[in-house]
PDB file of C-alpha atoms in Angstrom:
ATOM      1  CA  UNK A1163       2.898  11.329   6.092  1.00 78.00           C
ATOM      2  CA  UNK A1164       2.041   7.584   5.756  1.00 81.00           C
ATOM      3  CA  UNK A1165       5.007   6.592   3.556  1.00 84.00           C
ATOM      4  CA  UNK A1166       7.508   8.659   5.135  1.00 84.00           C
ATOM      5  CA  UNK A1167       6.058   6.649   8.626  1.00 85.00           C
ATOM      6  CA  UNK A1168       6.566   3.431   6.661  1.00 86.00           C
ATOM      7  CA  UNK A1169       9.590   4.396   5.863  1.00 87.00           C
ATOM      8  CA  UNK A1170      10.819   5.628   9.517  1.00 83.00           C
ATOM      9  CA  UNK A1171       9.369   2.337  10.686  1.00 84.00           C
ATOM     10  CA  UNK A1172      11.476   0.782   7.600  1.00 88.00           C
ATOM     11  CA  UNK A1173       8.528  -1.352   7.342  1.00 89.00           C
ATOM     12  CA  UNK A1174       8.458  -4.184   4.373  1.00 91.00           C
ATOM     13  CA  UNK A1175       4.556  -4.202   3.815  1.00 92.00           C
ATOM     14  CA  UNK A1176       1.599  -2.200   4.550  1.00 92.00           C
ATOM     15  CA  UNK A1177      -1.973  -3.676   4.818  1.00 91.00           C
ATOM     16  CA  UNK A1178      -4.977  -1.352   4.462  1.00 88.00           C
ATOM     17  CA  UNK A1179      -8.629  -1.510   3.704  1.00 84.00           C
ATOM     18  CA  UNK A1180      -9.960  -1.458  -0.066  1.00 78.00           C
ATOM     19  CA  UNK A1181     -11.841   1.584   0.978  1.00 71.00           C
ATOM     20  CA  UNK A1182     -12.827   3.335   4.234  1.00 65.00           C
ATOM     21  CA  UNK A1183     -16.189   2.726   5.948  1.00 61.00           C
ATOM     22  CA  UNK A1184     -17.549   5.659   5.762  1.00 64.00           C
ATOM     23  CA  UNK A1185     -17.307   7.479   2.375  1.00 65.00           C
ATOM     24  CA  UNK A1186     -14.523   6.022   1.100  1.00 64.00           C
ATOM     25  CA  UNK A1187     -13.091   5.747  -2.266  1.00 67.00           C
ATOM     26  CA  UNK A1188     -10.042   3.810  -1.770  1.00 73.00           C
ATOM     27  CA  UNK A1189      -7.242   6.807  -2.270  1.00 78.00           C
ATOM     28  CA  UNK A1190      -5.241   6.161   0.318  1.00 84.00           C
ATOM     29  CA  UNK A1191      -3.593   3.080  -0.531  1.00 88.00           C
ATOM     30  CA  UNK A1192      -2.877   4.331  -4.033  1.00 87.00           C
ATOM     31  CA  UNK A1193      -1.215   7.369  -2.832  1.00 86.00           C
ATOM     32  CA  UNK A1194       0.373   5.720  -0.129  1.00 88.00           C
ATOM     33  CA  UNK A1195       2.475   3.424  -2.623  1.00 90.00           C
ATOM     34  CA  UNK A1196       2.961   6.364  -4.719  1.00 89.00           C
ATOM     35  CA  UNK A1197       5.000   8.123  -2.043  1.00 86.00           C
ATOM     36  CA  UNK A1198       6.410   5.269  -0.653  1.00 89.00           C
ATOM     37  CA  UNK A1199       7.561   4.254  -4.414  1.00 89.00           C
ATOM     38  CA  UNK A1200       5.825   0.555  -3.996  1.00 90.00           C
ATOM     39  CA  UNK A1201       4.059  -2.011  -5.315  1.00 90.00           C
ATOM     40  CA  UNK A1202       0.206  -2.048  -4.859  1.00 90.00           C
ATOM     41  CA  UNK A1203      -1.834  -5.105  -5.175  1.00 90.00           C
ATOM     42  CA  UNK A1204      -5.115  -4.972  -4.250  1.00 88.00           C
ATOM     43  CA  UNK A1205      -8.201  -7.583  -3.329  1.00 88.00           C
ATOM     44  CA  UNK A1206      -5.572  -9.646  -1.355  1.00 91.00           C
ATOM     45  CA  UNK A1207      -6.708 -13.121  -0.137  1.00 90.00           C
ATOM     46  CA  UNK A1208      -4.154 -14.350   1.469  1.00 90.00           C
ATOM     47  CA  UNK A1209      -0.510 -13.447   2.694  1.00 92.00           C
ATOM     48  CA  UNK A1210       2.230 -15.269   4.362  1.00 93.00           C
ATOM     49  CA  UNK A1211       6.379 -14.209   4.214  1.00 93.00           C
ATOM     50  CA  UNK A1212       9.157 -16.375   2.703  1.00 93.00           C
ATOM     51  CA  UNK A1213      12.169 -15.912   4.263  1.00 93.00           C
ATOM     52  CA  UNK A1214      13.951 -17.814   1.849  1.00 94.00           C
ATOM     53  CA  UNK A1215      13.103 -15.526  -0.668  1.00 92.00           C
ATOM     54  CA  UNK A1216      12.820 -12.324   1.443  1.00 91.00           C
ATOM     55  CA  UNK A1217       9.193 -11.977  -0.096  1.00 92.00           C
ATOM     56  CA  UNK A1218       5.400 -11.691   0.344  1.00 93.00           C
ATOM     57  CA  UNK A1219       3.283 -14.203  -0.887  1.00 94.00           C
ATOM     58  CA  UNK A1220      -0.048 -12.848  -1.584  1.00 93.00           C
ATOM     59  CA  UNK A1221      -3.004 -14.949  -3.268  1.00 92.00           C
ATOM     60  CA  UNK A1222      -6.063 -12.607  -5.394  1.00 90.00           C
ATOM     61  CA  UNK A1223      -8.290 -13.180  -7.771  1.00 86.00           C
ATOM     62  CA  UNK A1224      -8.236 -11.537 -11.075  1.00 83.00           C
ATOM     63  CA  UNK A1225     -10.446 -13.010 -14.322  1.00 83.00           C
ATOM     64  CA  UNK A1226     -12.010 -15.650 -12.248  1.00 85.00           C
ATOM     65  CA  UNK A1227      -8.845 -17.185 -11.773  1.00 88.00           C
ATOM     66  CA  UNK A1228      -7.295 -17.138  -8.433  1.00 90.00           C
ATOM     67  CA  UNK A1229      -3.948 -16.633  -8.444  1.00 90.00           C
ATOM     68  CA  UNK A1230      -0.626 -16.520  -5.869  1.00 93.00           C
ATOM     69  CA  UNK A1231       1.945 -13.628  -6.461  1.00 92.00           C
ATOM     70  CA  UNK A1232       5.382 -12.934  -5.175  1.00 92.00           C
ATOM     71  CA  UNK A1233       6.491  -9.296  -4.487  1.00 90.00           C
ATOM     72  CA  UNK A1234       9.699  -8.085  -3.017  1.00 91.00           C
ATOM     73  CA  UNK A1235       9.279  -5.198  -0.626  1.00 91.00           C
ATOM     74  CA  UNK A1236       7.563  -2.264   0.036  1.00 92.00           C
ATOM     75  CA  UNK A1237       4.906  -3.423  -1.387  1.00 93.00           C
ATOM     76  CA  UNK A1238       0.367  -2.264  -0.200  1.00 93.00           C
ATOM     77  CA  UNK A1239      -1.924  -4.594  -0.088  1.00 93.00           C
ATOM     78  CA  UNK A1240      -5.701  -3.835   0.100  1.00 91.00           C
ATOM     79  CA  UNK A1241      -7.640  -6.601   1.527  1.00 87.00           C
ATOM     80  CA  UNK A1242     -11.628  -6.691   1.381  1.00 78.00           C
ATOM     81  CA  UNK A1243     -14.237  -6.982   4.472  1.00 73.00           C
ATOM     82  CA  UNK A1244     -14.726 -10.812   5.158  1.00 72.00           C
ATOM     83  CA  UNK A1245     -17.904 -12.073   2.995  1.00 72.00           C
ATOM     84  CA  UNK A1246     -18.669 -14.285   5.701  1.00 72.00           C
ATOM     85  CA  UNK A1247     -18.573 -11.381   8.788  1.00 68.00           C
ATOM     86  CA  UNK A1248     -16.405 -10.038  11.198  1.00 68.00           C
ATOM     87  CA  UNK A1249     -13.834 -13.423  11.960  1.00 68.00           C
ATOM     88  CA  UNK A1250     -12.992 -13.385  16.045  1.00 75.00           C
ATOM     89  CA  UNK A1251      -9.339 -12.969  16.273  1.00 72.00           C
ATOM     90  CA  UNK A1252      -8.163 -14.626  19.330  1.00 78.00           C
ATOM     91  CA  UNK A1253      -5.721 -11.823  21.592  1.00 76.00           C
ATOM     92  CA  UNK A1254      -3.441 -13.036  23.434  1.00 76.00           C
ATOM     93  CA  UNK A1255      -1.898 -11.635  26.492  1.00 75.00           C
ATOM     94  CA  UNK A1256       0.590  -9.852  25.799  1.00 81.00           C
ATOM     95  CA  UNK A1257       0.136  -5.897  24.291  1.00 79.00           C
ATOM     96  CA  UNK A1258       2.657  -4.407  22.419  1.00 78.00           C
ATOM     97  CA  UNK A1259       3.054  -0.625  23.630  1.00 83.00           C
ATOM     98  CA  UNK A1260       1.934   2.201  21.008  1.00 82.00           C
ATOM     99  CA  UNK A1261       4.590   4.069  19.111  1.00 80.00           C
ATOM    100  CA  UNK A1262       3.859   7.430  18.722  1.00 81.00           C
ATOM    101  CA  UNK A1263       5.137   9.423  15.617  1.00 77.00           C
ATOM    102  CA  UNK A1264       4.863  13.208  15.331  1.00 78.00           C
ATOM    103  CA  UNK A1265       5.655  14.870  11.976  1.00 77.00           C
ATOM    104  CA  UNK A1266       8.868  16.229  13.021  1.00 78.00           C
ATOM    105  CA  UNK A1267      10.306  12.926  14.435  1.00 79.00           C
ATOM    106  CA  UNK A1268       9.209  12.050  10.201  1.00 79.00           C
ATOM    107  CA  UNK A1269      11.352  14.716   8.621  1.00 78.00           C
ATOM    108  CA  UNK A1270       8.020  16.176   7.494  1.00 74.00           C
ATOM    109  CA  UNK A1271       6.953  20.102   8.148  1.00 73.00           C
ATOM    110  CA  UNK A1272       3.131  20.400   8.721  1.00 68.00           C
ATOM    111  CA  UNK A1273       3.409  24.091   6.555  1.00 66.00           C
ATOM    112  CA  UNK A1274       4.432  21.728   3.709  1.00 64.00           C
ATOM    113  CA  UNK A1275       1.611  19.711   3.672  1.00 62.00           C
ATOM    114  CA  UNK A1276      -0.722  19.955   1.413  1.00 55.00           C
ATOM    115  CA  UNK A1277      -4.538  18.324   2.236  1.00 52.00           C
ATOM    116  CA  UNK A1278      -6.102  19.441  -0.811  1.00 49.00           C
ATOM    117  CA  UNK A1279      -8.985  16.845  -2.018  1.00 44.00           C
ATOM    118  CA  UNK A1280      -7.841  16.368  -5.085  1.00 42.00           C
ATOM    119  CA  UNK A1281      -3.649  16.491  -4.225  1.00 44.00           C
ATOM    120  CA  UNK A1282      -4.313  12.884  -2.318  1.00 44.00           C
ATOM    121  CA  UNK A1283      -2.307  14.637   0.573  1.00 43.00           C
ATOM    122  CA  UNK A1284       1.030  14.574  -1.226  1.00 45.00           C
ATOM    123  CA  UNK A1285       3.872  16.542   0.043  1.00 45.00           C
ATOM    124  CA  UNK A1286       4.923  17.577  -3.602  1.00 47.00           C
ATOM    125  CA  UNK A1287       5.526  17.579  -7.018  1.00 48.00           C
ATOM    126  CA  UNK A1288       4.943  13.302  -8.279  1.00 49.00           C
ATOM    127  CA  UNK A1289       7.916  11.502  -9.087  1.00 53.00           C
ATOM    128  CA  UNK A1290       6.983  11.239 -12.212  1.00 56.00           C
ATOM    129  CA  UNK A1291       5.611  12.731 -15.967  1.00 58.00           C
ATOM    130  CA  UNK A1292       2.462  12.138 -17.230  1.00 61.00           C
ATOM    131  CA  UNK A1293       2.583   9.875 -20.475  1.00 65.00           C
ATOM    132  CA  UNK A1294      -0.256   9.008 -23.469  1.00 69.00           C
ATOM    133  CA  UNK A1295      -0.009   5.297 -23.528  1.00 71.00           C
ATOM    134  CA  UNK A1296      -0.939   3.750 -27.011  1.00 76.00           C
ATOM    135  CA  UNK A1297      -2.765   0.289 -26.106  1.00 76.00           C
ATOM    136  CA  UNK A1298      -3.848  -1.586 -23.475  1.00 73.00           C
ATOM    137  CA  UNK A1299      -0.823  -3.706 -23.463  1.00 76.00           C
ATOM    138  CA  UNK A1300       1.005  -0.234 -23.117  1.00 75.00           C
ATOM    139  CA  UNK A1301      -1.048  -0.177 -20.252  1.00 71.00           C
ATOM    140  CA  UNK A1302      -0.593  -3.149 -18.652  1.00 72.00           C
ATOM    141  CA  UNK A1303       3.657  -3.202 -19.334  1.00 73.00           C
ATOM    142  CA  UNK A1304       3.874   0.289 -17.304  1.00 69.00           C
ATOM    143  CA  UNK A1305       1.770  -1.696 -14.378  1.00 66.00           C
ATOM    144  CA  UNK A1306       3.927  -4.592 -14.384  1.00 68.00           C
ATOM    145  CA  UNK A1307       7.158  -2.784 -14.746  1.00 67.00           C
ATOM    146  CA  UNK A1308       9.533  -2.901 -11.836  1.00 62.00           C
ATOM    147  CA  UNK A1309       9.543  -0.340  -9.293  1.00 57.00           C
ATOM    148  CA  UNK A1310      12.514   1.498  -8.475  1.00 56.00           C
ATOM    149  CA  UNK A1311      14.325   0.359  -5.291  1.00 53.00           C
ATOM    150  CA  UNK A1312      13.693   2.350  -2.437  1.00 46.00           C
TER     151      UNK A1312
END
């Protein structure tokens, strides 16, 4: 139900937590690119858009090194709690009104969901085979290869 509301909302990028507060284990994000056939990154630092480019700009830190990535869109990004506390976000004014999106309105059928624990939610078969990768590198190719446009 989240990708198919990302893609109603044709939205270019999705933040969410690494995990949830209570409990969590981080599924959501994963499955949420899955269905939404997207990029992931996760541990993001920083973001900001380039409009010249039409993509996000996302800084992370992988091997000690920190590092700044481009991705074109859809693409998840799972940011981490602050390690210095909550930051106070100052709110301006002005509140946008709430969009409300029922199932139906998503081209989705609540009998065809499926909320199974271990189905991460999915609303059917995945898009694609399992496969016994050799190496590492094998590994680490299929991560890095492109994702199919949308």
């Amino acid at each position: 139900a989240l990708a198919a509301a990302a893609r109603h909302l044709q939205a270019d990028v999705v933040f969410a937590g690494l995990a949830g507060d209570t409990n969590g284990f981080g599924l959501v994000p994963p499955a949420l690119a899955h269905h939404w056939n997207a990029h992931i990154l996760s541990g993001v630092e920083d973001a900001s858009w380039d409009t010249s480019s039409g993509e996000v700009i996302v800084v992370t830190r992988a091997g000690g090194l920190r590092l700044r990535l481009a991705y074109r869109p859809p693409v998840v990004l799972t940011v981490a709690p602050p390690k210095i506390g909550e930051t106070e976000i100052e709110m301006t004014a002005e509140v946008a009104p709430i969009e409300t999106l029922d199932l139906a309105r998503l081209g989705l059928n609540p009998g065809q969901l499926d909320f199974g624990y271990d189905q991460l939610s999915c609303t059917g078969p995945a898009t694609g085979k399992s496969e016994t990768l050799g190496s590492i590198e094998d590994l680490v190719a299929c991560w890095l290869a492109p994702v199919k446009p949308r």
